[in-house]
mmCIF file of C-alpha atoms in Angstrom:
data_model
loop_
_atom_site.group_PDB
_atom_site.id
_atom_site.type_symbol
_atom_site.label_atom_id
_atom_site.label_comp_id
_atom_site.label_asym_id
_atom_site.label_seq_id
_atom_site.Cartn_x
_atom_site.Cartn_y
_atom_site.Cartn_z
ATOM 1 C CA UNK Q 1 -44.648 -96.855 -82.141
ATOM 2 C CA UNK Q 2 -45.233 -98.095 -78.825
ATOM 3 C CA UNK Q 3 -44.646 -95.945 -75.324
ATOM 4 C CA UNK Q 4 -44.458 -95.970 -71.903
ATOM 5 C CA UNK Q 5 -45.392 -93.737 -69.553
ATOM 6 C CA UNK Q 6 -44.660 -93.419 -65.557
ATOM 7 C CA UNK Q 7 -45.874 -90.076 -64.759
ATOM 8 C CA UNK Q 8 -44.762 -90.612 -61.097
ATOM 9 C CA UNK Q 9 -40.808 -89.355 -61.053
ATOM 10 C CA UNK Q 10 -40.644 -90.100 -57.079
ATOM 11 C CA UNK Q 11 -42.683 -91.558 -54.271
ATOM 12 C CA UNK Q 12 -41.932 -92.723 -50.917
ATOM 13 C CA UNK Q 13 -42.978 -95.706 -48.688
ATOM 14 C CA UNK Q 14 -42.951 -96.049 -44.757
ATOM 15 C CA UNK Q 15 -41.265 -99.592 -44.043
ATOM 16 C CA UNK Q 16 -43.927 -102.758 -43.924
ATOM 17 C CA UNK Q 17 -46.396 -100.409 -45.575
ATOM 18 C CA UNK Q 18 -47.376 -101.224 -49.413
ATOM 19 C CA UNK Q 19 -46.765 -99.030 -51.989
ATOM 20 C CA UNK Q 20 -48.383 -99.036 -55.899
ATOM 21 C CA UNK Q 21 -46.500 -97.298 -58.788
ATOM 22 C CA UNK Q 22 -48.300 -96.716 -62.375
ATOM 23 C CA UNK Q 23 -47.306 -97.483 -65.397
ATOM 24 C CA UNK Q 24 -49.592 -96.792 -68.887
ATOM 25 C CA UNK Q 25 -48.547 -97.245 -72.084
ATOM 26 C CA UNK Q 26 -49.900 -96.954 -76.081
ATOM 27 C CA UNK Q 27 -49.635 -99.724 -78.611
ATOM 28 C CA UNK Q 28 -52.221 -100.920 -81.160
ATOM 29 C CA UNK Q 29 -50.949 -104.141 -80.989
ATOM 30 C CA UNK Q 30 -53.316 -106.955 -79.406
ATOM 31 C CA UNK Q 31 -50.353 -109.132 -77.522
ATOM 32 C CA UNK Q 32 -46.957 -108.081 -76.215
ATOM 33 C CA UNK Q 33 -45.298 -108.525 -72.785
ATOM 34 C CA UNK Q 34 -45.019 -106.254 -69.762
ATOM 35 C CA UNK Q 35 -42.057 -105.831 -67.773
ATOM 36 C CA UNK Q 36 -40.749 -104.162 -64.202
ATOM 37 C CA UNK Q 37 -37.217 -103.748 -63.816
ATOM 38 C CA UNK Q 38 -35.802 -102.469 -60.580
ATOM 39 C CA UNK Q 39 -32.326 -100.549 -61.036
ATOM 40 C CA UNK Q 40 -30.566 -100.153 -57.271
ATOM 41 C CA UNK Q 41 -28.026 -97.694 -57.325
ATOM 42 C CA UNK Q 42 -25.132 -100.096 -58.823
ATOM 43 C CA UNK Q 43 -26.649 -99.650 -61.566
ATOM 44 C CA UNK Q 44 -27.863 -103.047 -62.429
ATOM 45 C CA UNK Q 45 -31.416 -103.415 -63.578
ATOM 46 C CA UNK Q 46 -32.913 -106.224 -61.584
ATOM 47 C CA UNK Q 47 -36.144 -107.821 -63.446
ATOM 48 C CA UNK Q 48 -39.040 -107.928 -60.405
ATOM 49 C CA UNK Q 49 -42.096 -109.053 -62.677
ATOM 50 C CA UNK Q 50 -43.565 -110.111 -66.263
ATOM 51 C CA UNK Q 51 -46.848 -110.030 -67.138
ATOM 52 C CA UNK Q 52 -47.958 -111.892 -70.875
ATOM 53 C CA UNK Q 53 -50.769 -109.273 -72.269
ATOM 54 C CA UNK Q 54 -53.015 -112.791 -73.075
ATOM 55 C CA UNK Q 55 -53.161 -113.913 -70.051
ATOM 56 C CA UNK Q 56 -55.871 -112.208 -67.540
ATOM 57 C CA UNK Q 57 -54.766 -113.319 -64.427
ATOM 58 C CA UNK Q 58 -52.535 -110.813 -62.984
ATOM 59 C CA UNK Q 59 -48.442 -111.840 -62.023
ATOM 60 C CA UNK Q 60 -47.284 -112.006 -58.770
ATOM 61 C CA UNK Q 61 -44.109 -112.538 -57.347
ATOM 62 C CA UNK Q 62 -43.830 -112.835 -53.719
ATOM 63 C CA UNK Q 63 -44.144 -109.210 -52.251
ATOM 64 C CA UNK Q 64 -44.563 -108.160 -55.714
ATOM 65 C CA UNK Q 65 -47.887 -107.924 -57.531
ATOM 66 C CA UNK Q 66 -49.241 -106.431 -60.779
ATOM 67 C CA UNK Q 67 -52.508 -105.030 -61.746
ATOM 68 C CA UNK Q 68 -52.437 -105.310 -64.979
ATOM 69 C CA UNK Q 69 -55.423 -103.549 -66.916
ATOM 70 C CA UNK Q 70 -55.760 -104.676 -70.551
ATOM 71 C CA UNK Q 71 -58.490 -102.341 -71.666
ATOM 72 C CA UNK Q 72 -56.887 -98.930 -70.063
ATOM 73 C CA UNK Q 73 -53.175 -100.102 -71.008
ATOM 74 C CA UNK Q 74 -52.359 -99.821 -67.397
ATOM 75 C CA UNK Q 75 -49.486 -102.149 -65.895
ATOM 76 C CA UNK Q 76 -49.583 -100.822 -61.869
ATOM 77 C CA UNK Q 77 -46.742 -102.531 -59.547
ATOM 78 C CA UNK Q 78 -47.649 -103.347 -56.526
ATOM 79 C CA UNK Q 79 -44.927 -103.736 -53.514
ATOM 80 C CA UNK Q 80 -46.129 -105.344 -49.786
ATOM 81 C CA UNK Q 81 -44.608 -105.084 -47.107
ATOM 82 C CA UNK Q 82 -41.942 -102.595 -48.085
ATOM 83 C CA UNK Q 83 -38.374 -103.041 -47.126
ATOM 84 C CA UNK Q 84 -35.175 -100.929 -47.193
ATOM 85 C CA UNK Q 85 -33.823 -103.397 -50.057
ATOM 86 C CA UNK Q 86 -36.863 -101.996 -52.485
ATOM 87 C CA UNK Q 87 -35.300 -98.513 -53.012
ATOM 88 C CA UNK Q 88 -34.435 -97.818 -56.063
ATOM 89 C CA UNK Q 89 -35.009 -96.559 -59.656
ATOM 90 C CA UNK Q 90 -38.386 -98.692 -61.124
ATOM 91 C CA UNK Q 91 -38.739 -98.931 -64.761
ATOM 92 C CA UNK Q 92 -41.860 -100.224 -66.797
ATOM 93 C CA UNK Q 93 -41.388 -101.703 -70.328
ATOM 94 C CA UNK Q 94 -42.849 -103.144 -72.811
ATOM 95 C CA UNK Q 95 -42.127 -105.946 -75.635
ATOM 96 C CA UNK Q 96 -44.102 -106.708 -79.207
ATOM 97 C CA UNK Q 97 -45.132 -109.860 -79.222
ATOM 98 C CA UNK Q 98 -45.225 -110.429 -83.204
ATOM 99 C CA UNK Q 99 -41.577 -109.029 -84.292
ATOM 100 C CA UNK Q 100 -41.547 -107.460 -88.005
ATOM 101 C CA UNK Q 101 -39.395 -107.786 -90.162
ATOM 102 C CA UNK Q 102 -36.094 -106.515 -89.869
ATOM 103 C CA UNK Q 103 -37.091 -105.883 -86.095
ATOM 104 C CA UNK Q 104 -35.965 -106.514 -83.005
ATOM 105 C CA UNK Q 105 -37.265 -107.971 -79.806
ATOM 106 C CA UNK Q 106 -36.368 -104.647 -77.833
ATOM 107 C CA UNK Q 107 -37.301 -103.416 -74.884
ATOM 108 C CA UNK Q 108 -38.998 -99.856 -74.587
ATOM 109 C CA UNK Q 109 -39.002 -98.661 -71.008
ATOM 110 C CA UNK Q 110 -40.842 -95.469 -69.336
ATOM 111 C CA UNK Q 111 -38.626 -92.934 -67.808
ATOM 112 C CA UNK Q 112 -38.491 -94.677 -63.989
ATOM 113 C CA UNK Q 113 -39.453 -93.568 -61.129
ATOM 114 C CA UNK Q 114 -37.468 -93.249 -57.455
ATOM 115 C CA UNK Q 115 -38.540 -95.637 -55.143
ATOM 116 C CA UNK Q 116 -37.592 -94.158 -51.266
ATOM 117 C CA UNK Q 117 -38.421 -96.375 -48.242
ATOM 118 C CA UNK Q 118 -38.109 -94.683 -44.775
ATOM 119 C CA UNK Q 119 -36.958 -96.498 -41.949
ATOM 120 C CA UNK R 1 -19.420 -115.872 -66.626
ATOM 121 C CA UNK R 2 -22.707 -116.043 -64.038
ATOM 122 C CA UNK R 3 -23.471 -112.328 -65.575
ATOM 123 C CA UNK R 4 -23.133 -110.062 -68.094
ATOM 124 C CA UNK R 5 -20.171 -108.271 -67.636
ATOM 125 C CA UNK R 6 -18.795 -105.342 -69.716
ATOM 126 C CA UNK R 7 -16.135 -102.802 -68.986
ATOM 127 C CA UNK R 8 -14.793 -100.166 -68.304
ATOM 128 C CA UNK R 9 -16.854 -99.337 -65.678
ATOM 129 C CA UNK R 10 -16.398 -95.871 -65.867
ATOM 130 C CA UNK R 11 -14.984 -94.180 -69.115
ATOM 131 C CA UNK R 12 -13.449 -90.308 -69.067
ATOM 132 C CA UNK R 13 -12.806 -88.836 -72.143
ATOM 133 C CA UNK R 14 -12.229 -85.825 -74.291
ATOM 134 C CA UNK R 15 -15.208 -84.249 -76.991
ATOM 135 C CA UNK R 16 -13.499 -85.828 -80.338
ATOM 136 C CA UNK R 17 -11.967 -88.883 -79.095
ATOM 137 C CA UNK R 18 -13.471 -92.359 -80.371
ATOM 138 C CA UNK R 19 -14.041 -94.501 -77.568
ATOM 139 C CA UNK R 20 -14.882 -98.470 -76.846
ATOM 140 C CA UNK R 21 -17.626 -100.128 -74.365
ATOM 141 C CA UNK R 22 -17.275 -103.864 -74.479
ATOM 142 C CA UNK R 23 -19.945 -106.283 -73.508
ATOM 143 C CA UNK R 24 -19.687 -110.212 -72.681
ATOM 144 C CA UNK R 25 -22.785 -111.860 -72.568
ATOM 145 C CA UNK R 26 -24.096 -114.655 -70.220
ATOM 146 C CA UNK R 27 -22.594 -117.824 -72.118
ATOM 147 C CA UNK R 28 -25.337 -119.376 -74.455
ATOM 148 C CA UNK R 29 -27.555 -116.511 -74.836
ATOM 149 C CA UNK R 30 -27.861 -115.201 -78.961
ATOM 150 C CA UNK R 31 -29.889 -112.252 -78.274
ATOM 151 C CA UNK R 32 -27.554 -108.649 -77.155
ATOM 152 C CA UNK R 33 -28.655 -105.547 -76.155
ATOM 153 C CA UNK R 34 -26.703 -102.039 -76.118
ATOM 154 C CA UNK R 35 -29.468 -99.397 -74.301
ATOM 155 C CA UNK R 36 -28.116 -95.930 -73.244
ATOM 156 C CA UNK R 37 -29.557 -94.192 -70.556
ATOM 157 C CA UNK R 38 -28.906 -90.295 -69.693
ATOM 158 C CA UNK R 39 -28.842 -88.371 -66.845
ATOM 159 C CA UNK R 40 -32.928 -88.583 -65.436
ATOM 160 C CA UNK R 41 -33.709 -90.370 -68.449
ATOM 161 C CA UNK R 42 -35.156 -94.051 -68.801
ATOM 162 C CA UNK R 43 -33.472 -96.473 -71.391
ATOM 163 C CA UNK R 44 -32.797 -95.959 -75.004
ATOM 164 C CA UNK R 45 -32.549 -98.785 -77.132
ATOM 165 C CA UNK R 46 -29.593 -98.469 -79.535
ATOM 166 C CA UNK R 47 -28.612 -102.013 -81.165
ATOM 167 C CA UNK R 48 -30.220 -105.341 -81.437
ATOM 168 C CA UNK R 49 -28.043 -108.955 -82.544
ATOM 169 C CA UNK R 50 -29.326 -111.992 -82.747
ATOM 170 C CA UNK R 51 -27.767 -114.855 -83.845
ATOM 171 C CA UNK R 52 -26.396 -114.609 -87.446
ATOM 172 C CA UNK R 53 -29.203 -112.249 -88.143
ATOM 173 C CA UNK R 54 -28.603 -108.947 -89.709
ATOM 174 C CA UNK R 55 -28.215 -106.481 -86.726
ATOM 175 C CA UNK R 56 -30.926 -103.888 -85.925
ATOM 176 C CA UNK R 57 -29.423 -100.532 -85.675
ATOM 177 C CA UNK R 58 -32.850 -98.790 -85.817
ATOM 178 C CA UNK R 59 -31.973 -96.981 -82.227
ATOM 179 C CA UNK R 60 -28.099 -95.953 -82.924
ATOM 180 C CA UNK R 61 -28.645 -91.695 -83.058
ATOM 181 C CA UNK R 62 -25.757 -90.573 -86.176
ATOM 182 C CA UNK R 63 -23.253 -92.645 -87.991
ATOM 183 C CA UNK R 64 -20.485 -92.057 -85.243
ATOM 184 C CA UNK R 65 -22.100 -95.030 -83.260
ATOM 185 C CA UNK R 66 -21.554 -98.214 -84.907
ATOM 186 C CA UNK R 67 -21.581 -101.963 -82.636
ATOM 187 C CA UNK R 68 -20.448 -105.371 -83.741
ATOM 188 C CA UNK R 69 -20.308 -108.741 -82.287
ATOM 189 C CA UNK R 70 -18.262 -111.475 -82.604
ATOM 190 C CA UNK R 71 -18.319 -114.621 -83.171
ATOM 191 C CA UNK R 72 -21.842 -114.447 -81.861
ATOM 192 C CA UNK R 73 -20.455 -113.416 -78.135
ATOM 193 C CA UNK R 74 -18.838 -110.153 -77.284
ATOM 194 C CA UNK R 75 -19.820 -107.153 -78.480
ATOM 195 C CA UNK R 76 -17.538 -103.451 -79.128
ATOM 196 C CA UNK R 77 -20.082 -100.382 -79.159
ATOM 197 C CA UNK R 78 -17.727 -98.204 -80.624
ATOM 198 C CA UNK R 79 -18.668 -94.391 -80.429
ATOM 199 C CA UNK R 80 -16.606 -92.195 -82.713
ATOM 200 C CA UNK R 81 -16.022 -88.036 -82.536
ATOM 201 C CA UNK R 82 -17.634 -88.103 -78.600
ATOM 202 C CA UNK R 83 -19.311 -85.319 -78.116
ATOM 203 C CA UNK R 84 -20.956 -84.755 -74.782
ATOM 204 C CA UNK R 85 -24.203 -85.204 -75.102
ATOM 205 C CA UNK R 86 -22.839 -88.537 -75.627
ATOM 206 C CA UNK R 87 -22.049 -88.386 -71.702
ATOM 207 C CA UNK R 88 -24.665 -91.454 -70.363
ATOM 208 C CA UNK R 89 -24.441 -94.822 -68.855
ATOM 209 C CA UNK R 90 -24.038 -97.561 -72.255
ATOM 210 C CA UNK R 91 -26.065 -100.933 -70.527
ATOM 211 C CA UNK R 92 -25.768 -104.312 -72.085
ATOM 212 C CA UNK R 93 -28.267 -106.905 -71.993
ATOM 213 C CA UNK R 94 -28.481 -110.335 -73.175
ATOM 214 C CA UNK R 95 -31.309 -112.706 -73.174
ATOM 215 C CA UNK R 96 -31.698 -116.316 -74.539
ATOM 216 C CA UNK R 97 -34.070 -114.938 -77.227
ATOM 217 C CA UNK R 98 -36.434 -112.143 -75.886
ATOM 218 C CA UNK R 99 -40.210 -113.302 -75.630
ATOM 219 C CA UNK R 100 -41.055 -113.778 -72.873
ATOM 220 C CA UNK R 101 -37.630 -114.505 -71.607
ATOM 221 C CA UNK R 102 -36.526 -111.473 -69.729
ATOM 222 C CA UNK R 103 -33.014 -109.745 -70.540
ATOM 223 C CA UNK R 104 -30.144 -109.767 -68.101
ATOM 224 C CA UNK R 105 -28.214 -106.575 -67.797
ATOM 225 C CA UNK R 106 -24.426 -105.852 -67.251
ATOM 226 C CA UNK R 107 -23.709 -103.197 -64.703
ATOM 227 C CA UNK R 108 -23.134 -100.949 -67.361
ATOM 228 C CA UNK R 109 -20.352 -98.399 -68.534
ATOM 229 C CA UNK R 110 -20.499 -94.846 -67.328
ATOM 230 C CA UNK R 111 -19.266 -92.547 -70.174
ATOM 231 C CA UNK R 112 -18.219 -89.397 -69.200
ATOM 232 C CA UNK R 113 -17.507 -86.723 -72.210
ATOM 233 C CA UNK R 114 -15.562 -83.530 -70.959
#
C-alpha cells in the first residue's frame, strides 16, 4: 500500500519570503499522480498543484512550484512570495495511476502540515 | 450547483444514535468521494462510486458505516450506533473521473459524538 509522509506538522513564513514544505512517500508502482491540497480554515480543501509521476519537468503554478524527485519519492512544495492568504493546513497525496480491480481512484493524503505567515 | 455542497454543516449527537451526512456533487461529475478526517489527522478515505460501478467500501472502518448514492448524484453516508471516536469532519469530493482530474471537495460535515 502506498503512503505519504509530511514529517513537518508546522512551519512559519515571514510575508514576501518563500517557503518549501516536504512531502515523501512509498509506492512500488512506476506512474501515479501527485497532489497539494491547501485546506484554509473553512474547511475546504483547495487543490494548489498536480504533478503526473511521467513527466520530468516539474509543475508550477504561479507562486506555486514543485520539486518533484522521482528517484527519492520526494514531492517538495514550493510557495514565493508568501502572502497572508497561504495560511493554512497543506496536504500531500497521492493517486495510482493503473486502478485494480475492484479499486478505486482514491486519494491517500499525508497528515498536513500548518502553514503560518507573519505579517 | 457551482460546488459540492453537503450538509449539515455541523452535526451534534448522542453515542448510539444513527446519524446522516448528505453530499451533492458538482452536476456531471460520476466519480464521489466520502474521506473522514479526525482531530490532527490527515484524510481517510472511506467510500469510492463511480458510475454504475460496484462501490468501493475498502476504507469504511465496521459495518455501522454504510453510503449509497442515488441515481448516480447524491450520496447518504449513513453512520449507525455513533460512538465517539466517530467524532471527525465527513468531506465529500467529486471529480469527473479521478486521473489526473483533481477532486473538488464540499466544505464538509463536522460530526460531533457526545
Amino acid at each position: 500500500a502506498q503512503t505519504v509522509t509530511q514529517s513537518q506538522p508546522e512551519m512559519s513564513v515571514q510575508e514576501a519570503e518563500t517557503v518549501t514544505l516536504s512531502c515523501t512517500y512509498d509506492t512500488s508502482e512506476s506512474d501515479y499522480y501527485l497532489f497539494w491540497y491547501k485546506q484554509p480554515p473553512s474547511r475546504q480543501m483547495i487543490l494548489v498543484i498536480r504533478q503526473e509521476a511521467y513527466k520530468q519537468q516539474n509543475a508550477t503554478e504561479n507562486r506555486f512550484s514543485v520539486n518533484f524527485q522521482k528517484a527519492a519519492k520526494s514531492f517538495s512544495l514550493k510557495i514565493s512570495d508568501s502572502q497572508l492568504g497561504d495560511a493554512a493546513m497543506y496536504f500531500c497525496a497521492y493517486r495510482s495511476y493503473y486502478i485494480t480491480q475492484g479499486g478505486s481512484e482514491k486519494l491517500v493524503f499525508g497528515k498536513g502540515m500548518k502553514l503560518t505567515v507573519n505579517p | 450547483g457551482a460546488g459540492v455542497s453537503q450538509s449539515p454543516s455541523n452535526k451534534v449527537t448522542e453515542k448510539g444514535k444513527d446519524v446522516e451526512l448528505r453530499c451533492d456533487p458538482i452536476s456531471g461529475h460520476t466519480a464521489l468521494y466520502w474521506y473522514r478526517q479526525s482531530l490532527g489527522q490527515g484524510l481517510e478515505f472511506l467510500i469510492y462510486f463511480q458510475g454504475n460501478s460496484a462501490p468501493d467500501k475498502s476504507g469504511l472502518p465496521s459495518d455501522r458505516f454504510s453510503a449509497e448514492r442515488t441515481g448516480g448524484s447524491v450520496s447518504t453516508l449513513t453512520i449507525q450506533r455513533t460512538q465517539q471516536e466517530d467524532s471527525a469532519v465527513y468531506l465529500c469530493a467529486s471529480s469527473s473521473s479521478g486521473g489526473y482530474n483533481s477532486e473538488f471537495f464540499g466544505p464538509g460535515t463536522r460530526l460531533t459524538v457526545l
